[in-house]
mmCIF file of C-alpha atoms and ligand atoms in Angstrom:
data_model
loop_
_atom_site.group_PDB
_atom_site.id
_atom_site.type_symbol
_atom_site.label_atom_id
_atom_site.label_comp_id
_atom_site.label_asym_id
_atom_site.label_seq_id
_atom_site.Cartn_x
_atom_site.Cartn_y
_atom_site.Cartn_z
ATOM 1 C CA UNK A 1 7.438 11.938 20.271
ATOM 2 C CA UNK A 2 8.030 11.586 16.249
ATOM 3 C CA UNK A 3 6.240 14.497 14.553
ATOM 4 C CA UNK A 4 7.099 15.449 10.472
ATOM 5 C CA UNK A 5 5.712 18.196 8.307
ATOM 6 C CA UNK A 6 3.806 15.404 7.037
ATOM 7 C CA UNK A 7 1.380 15.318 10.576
ATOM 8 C CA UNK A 8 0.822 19.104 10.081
ATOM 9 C CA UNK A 9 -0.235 19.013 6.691
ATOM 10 C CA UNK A 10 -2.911 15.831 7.362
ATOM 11 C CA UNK A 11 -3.273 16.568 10.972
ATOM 12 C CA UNK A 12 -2.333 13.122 11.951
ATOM 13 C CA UNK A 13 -0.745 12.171 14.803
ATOM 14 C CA UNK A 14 1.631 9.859 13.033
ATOM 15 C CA UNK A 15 3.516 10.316 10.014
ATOM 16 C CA UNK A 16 2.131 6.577 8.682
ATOM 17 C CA UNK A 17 -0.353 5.790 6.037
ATOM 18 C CA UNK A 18 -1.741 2.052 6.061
ATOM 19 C CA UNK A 19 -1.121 1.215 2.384
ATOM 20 C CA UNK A 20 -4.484 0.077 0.121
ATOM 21 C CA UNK A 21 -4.552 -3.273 0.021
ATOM 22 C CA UNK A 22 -7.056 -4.792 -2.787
ATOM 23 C CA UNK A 23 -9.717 -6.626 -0.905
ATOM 24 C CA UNK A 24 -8.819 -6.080 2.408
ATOM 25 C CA UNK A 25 -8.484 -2.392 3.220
ATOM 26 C CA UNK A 26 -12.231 -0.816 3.000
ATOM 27 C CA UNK A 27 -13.690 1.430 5.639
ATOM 28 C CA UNK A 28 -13.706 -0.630 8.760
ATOM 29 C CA UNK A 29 -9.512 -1.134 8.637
ATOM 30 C CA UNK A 30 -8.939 2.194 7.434
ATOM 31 C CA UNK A 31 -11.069 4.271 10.107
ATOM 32 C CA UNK A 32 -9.237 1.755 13.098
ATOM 33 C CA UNK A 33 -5.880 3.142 11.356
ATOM 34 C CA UNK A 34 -7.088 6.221 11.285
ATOM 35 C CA UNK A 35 -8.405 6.573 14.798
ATOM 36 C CA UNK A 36 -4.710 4.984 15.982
ATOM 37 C CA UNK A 37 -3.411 8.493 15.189
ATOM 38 C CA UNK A 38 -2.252 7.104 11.353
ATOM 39 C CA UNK A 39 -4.086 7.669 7.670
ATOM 40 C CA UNK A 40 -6.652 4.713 7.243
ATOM 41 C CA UNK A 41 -6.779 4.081 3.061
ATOM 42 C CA UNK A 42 -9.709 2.192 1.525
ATOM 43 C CA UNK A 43 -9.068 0.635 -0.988
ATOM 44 C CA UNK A 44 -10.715 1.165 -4.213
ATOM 45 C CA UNK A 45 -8.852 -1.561 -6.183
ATOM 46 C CA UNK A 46 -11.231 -2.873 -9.252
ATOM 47 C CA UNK A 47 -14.179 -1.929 -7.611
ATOM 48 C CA UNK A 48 -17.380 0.232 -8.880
ATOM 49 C CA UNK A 49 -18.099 3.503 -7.842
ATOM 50 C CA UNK A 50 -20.803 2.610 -5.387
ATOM 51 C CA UNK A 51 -18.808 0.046 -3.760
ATOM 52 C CA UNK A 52 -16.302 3.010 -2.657
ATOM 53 C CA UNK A 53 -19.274 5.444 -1.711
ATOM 54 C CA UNK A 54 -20.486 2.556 0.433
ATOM 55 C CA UNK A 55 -16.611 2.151 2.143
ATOM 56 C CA UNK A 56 -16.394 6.013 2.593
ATOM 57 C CA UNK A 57 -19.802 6.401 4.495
ATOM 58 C CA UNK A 58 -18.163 3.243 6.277
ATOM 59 C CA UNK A 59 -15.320 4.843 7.305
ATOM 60 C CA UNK A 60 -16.812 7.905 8.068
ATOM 61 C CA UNK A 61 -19.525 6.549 10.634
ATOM 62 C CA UNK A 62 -16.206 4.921 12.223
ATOM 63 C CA UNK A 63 -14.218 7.734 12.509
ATOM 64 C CA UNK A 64 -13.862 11.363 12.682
ATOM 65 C CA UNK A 65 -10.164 11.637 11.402
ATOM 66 C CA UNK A 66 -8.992 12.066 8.382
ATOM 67 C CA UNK A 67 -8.643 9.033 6.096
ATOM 68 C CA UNK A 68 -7.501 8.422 2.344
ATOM 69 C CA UNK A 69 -8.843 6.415 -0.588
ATOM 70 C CA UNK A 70 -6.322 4.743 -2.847
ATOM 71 C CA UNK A 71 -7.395 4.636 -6.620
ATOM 72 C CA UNK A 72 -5.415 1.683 -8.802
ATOM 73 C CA UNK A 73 -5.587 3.335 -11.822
ATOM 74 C CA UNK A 74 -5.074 0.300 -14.285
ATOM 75 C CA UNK A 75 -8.743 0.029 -12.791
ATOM 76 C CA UNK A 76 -12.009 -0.284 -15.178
ATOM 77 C CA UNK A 77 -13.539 2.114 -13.185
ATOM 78 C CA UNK A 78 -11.000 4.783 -12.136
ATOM 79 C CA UNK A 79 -13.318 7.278 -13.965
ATOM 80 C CA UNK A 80 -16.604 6.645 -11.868
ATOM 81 C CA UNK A 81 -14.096 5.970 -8.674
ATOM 82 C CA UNK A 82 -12.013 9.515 -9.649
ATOM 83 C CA UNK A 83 -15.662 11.008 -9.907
ATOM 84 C CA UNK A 84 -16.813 9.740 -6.611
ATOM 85 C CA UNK A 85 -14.248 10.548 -4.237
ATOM 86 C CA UNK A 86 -14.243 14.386 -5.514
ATOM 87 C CA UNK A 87 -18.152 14.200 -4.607
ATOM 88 C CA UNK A 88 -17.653 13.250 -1.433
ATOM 89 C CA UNK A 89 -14.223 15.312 -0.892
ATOM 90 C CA UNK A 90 -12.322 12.555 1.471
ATOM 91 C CA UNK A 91 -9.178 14.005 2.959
ATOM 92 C CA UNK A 92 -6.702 12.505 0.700
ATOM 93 C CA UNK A 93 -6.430 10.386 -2.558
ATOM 94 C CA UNK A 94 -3.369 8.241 -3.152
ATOM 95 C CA UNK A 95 -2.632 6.734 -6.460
ATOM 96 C CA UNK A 96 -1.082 3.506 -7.708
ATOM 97 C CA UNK A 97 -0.056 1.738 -10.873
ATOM 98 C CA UNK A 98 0.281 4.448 -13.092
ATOM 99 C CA UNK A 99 0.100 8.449 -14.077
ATOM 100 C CA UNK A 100 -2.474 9.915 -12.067
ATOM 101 C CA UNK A 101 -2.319 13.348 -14.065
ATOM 102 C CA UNK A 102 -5.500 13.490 -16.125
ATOM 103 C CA UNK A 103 -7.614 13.216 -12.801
ATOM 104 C CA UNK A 104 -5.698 16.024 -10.707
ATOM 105 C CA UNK A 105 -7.450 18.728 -11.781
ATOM 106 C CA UNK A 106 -10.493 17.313 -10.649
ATOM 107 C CA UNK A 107 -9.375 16.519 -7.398
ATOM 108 C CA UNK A 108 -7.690 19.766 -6.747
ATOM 109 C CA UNK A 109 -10.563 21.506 -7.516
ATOM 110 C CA UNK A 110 -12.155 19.734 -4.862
ATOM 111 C CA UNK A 111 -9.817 20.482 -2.211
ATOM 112 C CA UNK A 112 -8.395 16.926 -2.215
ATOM 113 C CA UNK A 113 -4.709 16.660 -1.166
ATOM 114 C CA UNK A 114 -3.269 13.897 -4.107
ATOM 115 C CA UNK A 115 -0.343 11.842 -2.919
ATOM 116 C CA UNK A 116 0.963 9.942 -5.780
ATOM 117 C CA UNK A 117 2.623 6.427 -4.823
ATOM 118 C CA UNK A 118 5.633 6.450 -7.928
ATOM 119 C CA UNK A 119 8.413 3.871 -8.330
ATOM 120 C CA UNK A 120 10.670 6.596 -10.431
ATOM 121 C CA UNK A 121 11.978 9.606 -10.266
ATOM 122 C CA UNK A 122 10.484 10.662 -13.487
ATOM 123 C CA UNK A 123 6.942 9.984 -12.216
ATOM 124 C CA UNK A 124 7.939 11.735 -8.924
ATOM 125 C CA UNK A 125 8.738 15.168 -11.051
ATOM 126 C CA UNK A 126 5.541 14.799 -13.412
ATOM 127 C CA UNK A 127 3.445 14.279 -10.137
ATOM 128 C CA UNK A 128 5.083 17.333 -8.271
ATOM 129 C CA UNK A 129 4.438 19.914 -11.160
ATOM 130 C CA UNK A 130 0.726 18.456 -11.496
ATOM 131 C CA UNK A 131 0.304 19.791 -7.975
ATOM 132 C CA UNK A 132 0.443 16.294 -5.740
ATOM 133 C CA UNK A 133 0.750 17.333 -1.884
ATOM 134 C CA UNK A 134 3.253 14.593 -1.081
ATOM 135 C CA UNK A 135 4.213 11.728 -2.674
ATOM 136 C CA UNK A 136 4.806 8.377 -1.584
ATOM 137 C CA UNK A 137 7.862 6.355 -2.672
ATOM 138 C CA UNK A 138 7.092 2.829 -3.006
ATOM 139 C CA UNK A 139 10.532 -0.039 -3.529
ATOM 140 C CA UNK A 140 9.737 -3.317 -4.605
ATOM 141 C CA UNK A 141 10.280 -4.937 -1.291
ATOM 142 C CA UNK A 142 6.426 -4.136 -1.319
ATOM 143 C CA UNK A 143 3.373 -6.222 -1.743
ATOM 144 C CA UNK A 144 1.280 -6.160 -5.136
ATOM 145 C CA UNK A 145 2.031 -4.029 -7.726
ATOM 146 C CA UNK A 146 5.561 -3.300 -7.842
ATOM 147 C CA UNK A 147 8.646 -1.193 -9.720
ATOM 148 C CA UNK A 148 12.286 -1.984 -10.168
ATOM 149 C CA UNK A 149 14.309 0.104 -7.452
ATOM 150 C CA UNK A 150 14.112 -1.027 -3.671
ATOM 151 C CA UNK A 151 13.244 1.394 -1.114
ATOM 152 C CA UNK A 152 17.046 2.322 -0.209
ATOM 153 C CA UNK A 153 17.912 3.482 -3.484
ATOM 154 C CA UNK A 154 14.373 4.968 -4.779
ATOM 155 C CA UNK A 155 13.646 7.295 -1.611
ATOM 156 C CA UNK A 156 16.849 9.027 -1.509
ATOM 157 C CA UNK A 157 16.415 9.601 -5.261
ATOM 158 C CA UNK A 158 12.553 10.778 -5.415
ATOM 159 C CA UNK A 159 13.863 13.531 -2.243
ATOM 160 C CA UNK A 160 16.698 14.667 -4.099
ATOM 161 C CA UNK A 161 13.875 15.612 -7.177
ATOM 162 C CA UNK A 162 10.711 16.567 -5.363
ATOM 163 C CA UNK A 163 10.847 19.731 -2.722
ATOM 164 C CA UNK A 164 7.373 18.200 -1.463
ATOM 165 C CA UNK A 165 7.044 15.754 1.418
ATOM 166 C CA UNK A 166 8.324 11.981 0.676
ATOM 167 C CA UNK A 167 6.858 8.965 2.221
ATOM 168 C CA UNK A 168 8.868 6.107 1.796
ATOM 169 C CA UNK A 169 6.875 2.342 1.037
ATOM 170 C CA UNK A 170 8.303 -0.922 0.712
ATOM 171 C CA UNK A 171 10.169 -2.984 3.131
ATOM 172 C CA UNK A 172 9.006 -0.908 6.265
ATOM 173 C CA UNK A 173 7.463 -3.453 9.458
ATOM 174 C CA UNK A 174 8.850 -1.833 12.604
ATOM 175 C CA UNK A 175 10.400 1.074 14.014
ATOM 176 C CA UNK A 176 13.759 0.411 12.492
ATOM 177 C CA UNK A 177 12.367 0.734 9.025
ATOM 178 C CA UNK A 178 10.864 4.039 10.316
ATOM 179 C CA UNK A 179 13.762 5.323 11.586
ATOM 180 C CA UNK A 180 15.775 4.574 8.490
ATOM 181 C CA UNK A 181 13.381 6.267 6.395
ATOM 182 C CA UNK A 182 13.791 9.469 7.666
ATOM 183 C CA UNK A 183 17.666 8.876 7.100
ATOM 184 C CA UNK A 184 16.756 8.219 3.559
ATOM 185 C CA UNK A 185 15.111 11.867 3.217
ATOM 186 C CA UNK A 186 11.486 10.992 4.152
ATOM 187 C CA UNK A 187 9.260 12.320 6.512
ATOM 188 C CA UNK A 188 6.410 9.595 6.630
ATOM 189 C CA UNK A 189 6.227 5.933 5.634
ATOM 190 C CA UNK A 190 3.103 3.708 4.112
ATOM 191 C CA UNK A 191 2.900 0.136 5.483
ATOM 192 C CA UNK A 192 0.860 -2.493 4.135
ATOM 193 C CA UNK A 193 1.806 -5.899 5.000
ATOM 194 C CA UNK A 194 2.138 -5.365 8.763
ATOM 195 C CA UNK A 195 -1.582 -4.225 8.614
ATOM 196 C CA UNK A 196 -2.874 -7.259 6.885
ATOM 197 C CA UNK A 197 -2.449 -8.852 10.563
ATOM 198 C CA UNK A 198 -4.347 -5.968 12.487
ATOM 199 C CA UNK A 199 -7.720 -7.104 14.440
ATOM 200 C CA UNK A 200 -9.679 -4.703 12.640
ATOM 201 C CA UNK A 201 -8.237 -5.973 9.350
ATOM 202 C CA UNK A 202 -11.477 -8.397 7.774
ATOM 203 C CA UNK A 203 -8.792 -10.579 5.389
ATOM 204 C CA UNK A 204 -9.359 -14.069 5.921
ATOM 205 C CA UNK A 205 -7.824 -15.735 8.328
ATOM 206 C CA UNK A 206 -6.102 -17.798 6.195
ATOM 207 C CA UNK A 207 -4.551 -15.074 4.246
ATOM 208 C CA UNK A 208 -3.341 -13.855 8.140
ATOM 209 C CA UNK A 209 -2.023 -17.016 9.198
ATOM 210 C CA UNK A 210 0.301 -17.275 5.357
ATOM 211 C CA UNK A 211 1.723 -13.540 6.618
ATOM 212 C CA UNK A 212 2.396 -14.803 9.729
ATOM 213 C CA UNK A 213 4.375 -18.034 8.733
ATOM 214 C CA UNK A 214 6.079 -16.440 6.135
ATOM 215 C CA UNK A 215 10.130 -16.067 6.835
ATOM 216 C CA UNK A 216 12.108 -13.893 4.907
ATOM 217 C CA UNK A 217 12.120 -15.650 1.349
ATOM 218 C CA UNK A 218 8.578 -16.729 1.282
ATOM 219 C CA UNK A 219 7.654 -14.109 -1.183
ATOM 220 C CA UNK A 220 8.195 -13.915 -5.013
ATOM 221 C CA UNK A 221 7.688 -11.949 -8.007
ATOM 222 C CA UNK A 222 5.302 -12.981 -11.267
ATOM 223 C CA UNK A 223 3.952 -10.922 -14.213
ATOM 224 C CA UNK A 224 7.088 -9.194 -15.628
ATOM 225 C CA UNK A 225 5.878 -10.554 -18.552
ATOM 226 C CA UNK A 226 2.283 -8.499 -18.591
ATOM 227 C CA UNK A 227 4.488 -5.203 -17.830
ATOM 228 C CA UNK A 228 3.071 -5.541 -14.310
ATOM 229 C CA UNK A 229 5.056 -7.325 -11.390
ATOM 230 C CA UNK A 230 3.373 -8.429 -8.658
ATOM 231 C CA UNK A 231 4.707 -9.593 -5.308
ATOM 232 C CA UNK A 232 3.172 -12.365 -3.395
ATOM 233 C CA UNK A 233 3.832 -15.248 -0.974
ATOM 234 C CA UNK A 234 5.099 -18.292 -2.564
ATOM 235 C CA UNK A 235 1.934 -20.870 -3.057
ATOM 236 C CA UNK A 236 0.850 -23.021 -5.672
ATOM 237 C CA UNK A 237 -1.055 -20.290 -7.834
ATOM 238 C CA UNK A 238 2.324 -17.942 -7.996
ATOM 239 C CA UNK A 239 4.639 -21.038 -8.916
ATOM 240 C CA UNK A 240 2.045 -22.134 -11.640
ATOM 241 C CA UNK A 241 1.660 -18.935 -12.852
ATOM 242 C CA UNK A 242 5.636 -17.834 -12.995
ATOM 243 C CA UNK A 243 6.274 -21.257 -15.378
ATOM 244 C CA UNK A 244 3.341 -20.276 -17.196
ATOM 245 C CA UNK A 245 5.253 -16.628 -18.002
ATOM 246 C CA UNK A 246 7.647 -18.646 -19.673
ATOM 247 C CA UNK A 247 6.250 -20.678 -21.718
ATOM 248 C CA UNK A 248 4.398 -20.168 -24.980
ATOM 249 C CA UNK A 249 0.459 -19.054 -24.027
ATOM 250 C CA UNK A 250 -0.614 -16.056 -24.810
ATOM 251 C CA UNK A 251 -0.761 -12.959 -22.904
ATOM 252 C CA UNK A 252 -4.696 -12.942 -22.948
ATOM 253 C CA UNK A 253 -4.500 -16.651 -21.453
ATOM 254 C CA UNK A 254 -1.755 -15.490 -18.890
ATOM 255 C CA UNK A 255 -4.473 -12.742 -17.843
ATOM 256 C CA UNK A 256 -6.903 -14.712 -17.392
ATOM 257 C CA UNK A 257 -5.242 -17.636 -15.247
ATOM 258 C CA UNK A 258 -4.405 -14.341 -13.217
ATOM 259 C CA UNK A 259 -8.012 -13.096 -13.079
ATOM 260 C CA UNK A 260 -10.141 -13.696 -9.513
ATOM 261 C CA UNK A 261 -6.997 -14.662 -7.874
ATOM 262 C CA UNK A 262 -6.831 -11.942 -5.526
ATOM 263 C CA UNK A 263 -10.415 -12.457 -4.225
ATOM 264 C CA UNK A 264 -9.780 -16.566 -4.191
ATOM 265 C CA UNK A 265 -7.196 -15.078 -1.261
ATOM 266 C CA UNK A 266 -8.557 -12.108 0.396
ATOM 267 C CA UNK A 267 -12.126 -13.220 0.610
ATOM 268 C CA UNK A 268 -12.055 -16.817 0.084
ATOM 269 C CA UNK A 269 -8.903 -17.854 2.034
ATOM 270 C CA UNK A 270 -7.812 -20.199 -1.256
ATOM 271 C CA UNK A 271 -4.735 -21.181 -0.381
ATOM 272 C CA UNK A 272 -3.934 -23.506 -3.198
ATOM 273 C CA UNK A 273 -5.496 -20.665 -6.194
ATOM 274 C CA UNK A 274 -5.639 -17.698 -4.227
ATOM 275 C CA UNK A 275 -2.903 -14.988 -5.171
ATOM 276 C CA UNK A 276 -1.272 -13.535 -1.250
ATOM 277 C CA UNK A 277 -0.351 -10.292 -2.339
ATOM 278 C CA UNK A 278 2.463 -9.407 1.005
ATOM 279 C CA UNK A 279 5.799 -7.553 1.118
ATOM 280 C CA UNK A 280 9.173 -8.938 1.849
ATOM 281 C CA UNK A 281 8.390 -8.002 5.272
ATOM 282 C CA UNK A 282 6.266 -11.081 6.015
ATOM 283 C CA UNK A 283 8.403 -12.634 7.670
ATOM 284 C CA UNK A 284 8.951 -10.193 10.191
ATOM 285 C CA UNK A 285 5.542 -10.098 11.040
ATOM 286 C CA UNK A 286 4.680 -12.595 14.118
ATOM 287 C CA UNK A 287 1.472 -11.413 15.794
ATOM 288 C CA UNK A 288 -2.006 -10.306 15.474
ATOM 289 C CA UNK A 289 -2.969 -6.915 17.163
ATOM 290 C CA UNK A 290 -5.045 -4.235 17.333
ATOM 291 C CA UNK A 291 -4.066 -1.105 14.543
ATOM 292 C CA UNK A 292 -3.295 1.345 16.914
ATOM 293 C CA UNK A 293 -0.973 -0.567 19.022
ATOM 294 C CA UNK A 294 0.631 -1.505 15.643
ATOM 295 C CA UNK A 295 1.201 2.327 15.427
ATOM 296 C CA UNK A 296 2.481 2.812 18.822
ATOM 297 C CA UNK A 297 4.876 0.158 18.618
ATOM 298 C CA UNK A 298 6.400 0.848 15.408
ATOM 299 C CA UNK A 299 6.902 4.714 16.762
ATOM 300 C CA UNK A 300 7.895 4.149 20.195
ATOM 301 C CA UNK A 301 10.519 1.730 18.535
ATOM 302 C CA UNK A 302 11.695 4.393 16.011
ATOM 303 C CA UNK A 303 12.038 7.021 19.045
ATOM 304 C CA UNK A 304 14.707 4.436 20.707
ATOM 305 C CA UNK A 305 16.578 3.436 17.491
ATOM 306 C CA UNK A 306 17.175 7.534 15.982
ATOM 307 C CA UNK A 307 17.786 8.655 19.857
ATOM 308 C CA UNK A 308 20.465 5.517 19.988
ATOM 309 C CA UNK A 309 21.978 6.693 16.598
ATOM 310 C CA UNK A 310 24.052 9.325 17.862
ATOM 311 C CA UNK A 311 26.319 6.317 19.376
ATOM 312 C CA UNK A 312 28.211 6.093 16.071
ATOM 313 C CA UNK A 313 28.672 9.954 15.562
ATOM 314 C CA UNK A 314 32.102 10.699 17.382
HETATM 315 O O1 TUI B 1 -0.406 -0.146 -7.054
HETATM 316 C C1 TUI B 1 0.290 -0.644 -6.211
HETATM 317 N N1 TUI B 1 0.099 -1.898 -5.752
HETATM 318 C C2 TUI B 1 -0.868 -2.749 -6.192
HETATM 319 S S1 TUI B 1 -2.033 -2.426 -7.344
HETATM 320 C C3 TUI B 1 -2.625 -3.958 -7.214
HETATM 321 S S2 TUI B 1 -3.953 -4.541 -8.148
HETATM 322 C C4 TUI B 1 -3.166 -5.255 -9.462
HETATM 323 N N2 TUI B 1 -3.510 -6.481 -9.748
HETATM 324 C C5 TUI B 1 -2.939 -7.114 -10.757
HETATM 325 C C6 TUI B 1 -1.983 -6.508 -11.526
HETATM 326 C C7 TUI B 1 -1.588 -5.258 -11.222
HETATM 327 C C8 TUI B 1 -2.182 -4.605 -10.164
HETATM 328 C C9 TUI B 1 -1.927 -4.652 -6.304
HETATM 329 N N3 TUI B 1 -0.959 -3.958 -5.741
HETATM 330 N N4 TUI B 1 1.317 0.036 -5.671
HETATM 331 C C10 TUI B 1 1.640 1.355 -6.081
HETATM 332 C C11 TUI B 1 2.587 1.350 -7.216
HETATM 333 N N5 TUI B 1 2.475 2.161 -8.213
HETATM 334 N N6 TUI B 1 3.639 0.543 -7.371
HETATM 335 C C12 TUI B 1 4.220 0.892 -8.558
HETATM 336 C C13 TUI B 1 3.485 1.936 -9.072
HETATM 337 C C14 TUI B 1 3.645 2.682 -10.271
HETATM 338 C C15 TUI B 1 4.097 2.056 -11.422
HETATM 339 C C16 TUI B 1 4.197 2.789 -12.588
HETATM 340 C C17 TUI B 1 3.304 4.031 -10.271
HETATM 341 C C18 TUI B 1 3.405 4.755 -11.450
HETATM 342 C C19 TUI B 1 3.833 4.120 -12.583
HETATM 343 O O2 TUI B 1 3.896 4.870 -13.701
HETATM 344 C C20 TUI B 1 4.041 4.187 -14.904
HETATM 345 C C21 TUI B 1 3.741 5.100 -16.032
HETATM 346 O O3 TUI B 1 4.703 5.646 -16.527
HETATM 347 O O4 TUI B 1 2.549 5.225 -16.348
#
């Protein structure tokens, strides 16, 4: 059995969070995470503040575990969504795209524990003194939104700053990416991509069937440009949009061919225009199951490769 600091301090059976995947992860995916002994995340993406309320009661009629809410804070409506999930005190918040500070005293005062997802080490230290419970370490190996460093190099950096548990994101699909993890300095990990493939996940199915084709160079980076990268699988819309960073259109034009692409995949299955946010770990991922046994796996995997890895200590 794999336990952390990090099960303790969520009481979780499993030191995993399922990552919050814009469009895809609301309450039905993240209480079927949660009930698999991991932290469910919805999702709160660009959405409005009752859209979220609506996810939480969701999750909450699914499940009596704890579960998170992920707030993209390049959002239009963080505020409303920042607001919201202090009202109705869910477990955890994680952050992405950006500083999370001027909403933590808000959610401290509400008893929420804040787990920051940072791709530096100087976000890391400026989340830790605002009082963040944990923070998660995201490479860009990951889907979506992404930084500069890669998992290997960021984790071991954010745990040599930070005396607060590290979860380490980006790049992670099975129990070996578990396992090395922990050798990095972390004691949980947050996985998105595998999840996209879970039963419970509502994605369409032809946003499943790109993760599961995709080998290990089907994805590719666009949007430098903006000052936001995103990672996604290789399709028409990303190569149109990458030539289209380099050549002379404006940034407000380069916005907008951007804009609606994520729904056009996630909800509409476009796979000509539709933007397939996934990690480089696509193309490990082969099957379609059920959340929990997505959980089980990657542990019971993890137990076998750290129990083997004494074989190279002589
Ligand atoms: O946020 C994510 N992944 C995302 S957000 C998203 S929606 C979106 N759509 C279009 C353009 C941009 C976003 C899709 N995927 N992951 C967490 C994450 N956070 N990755 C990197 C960061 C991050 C980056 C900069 C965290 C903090 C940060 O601080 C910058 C600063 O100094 O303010």
């Amino acid at each position: 059995m794999i336990k952390t600091p990090l099960c303790e301090l969520l009481g979780i059976e499993y030191p995993i969070f399922q990552g919050g995947m814009a469009w895809i992860s609301d309450g039905k995916l993240a209480a079927a995470v949660s009930n698999g002994g991991g932290l469910g995340i919805i999702s709160a993406m660009n959405a409005n503040a009752q859209y979220v309320r609506e996810q939480i009661q969701l999750a909450r009629s699914l499940t009596d575990k704890p579960f998170g809410v992920n707030i993209m804070l390049m959002s239009p409506f963080a505020d409303e969504v920042a607001q919201v999930v202090a009202e109705e005190k869910v477990a955890v918040v994680t952050t992405g795209a950006g500083n999370p500070g001027k909403f933590m005293p808000l959610w401290l005062e509400a008893g929420i524990k804040v787990i920051p997802v940072v791709a530096s080490v100087g976000m890391a230290k400026l989340v830790t003194k605002a009082g963040a419970a944990a923070i998660i370490a995201e490479g860009g190996e990951s889907g979506g939104h992404v930084g500069e460093l890669t998992t290997m190099v960021l984790v071991p950096q954010v745990c040599d700053a930070t005396d607060l548990p590290v979860l380490a994101a980006g790049g992670i699909g099975d129990g070996r990416g578990i396992a090395a993890a922990f050798m990095l300095g972390a004691v949980g990990v947050q996985v998105g991509t595998r999840f996209l493939v879970a039963h419970e996940c509502g994605v369409h199915p032809n946003y499943k069937k790109k993760v599961l084709k995709a080998n290990d160079i089907a994805t590719m980076t666009t949007g430098k440009r903006l000052g936001h990268p995103v990672r996604q699988i290789k399709n028409q819309f990303a190569k149109e949009f990458f030539k289209a960073e380099y050549s002379q259109i404006s940034d407000e034009e380069l916005e907008k061919l951007g804009s609606g692409a994520l729904y056009r995949a996630a909800v509409e299955g476009d796979e000509k225009t539709g933007d397939f946010l996934a990690g480089q770990i696509a193309g490990m991922v082969n099957k379609e199951q059920p959340a929990a046994e997505i959980i089980q796996e990657m542990f019971t995997e993890a137990e076998e490769v750290l129990k083997g890895a004494n074989k190279w200590v002589k």
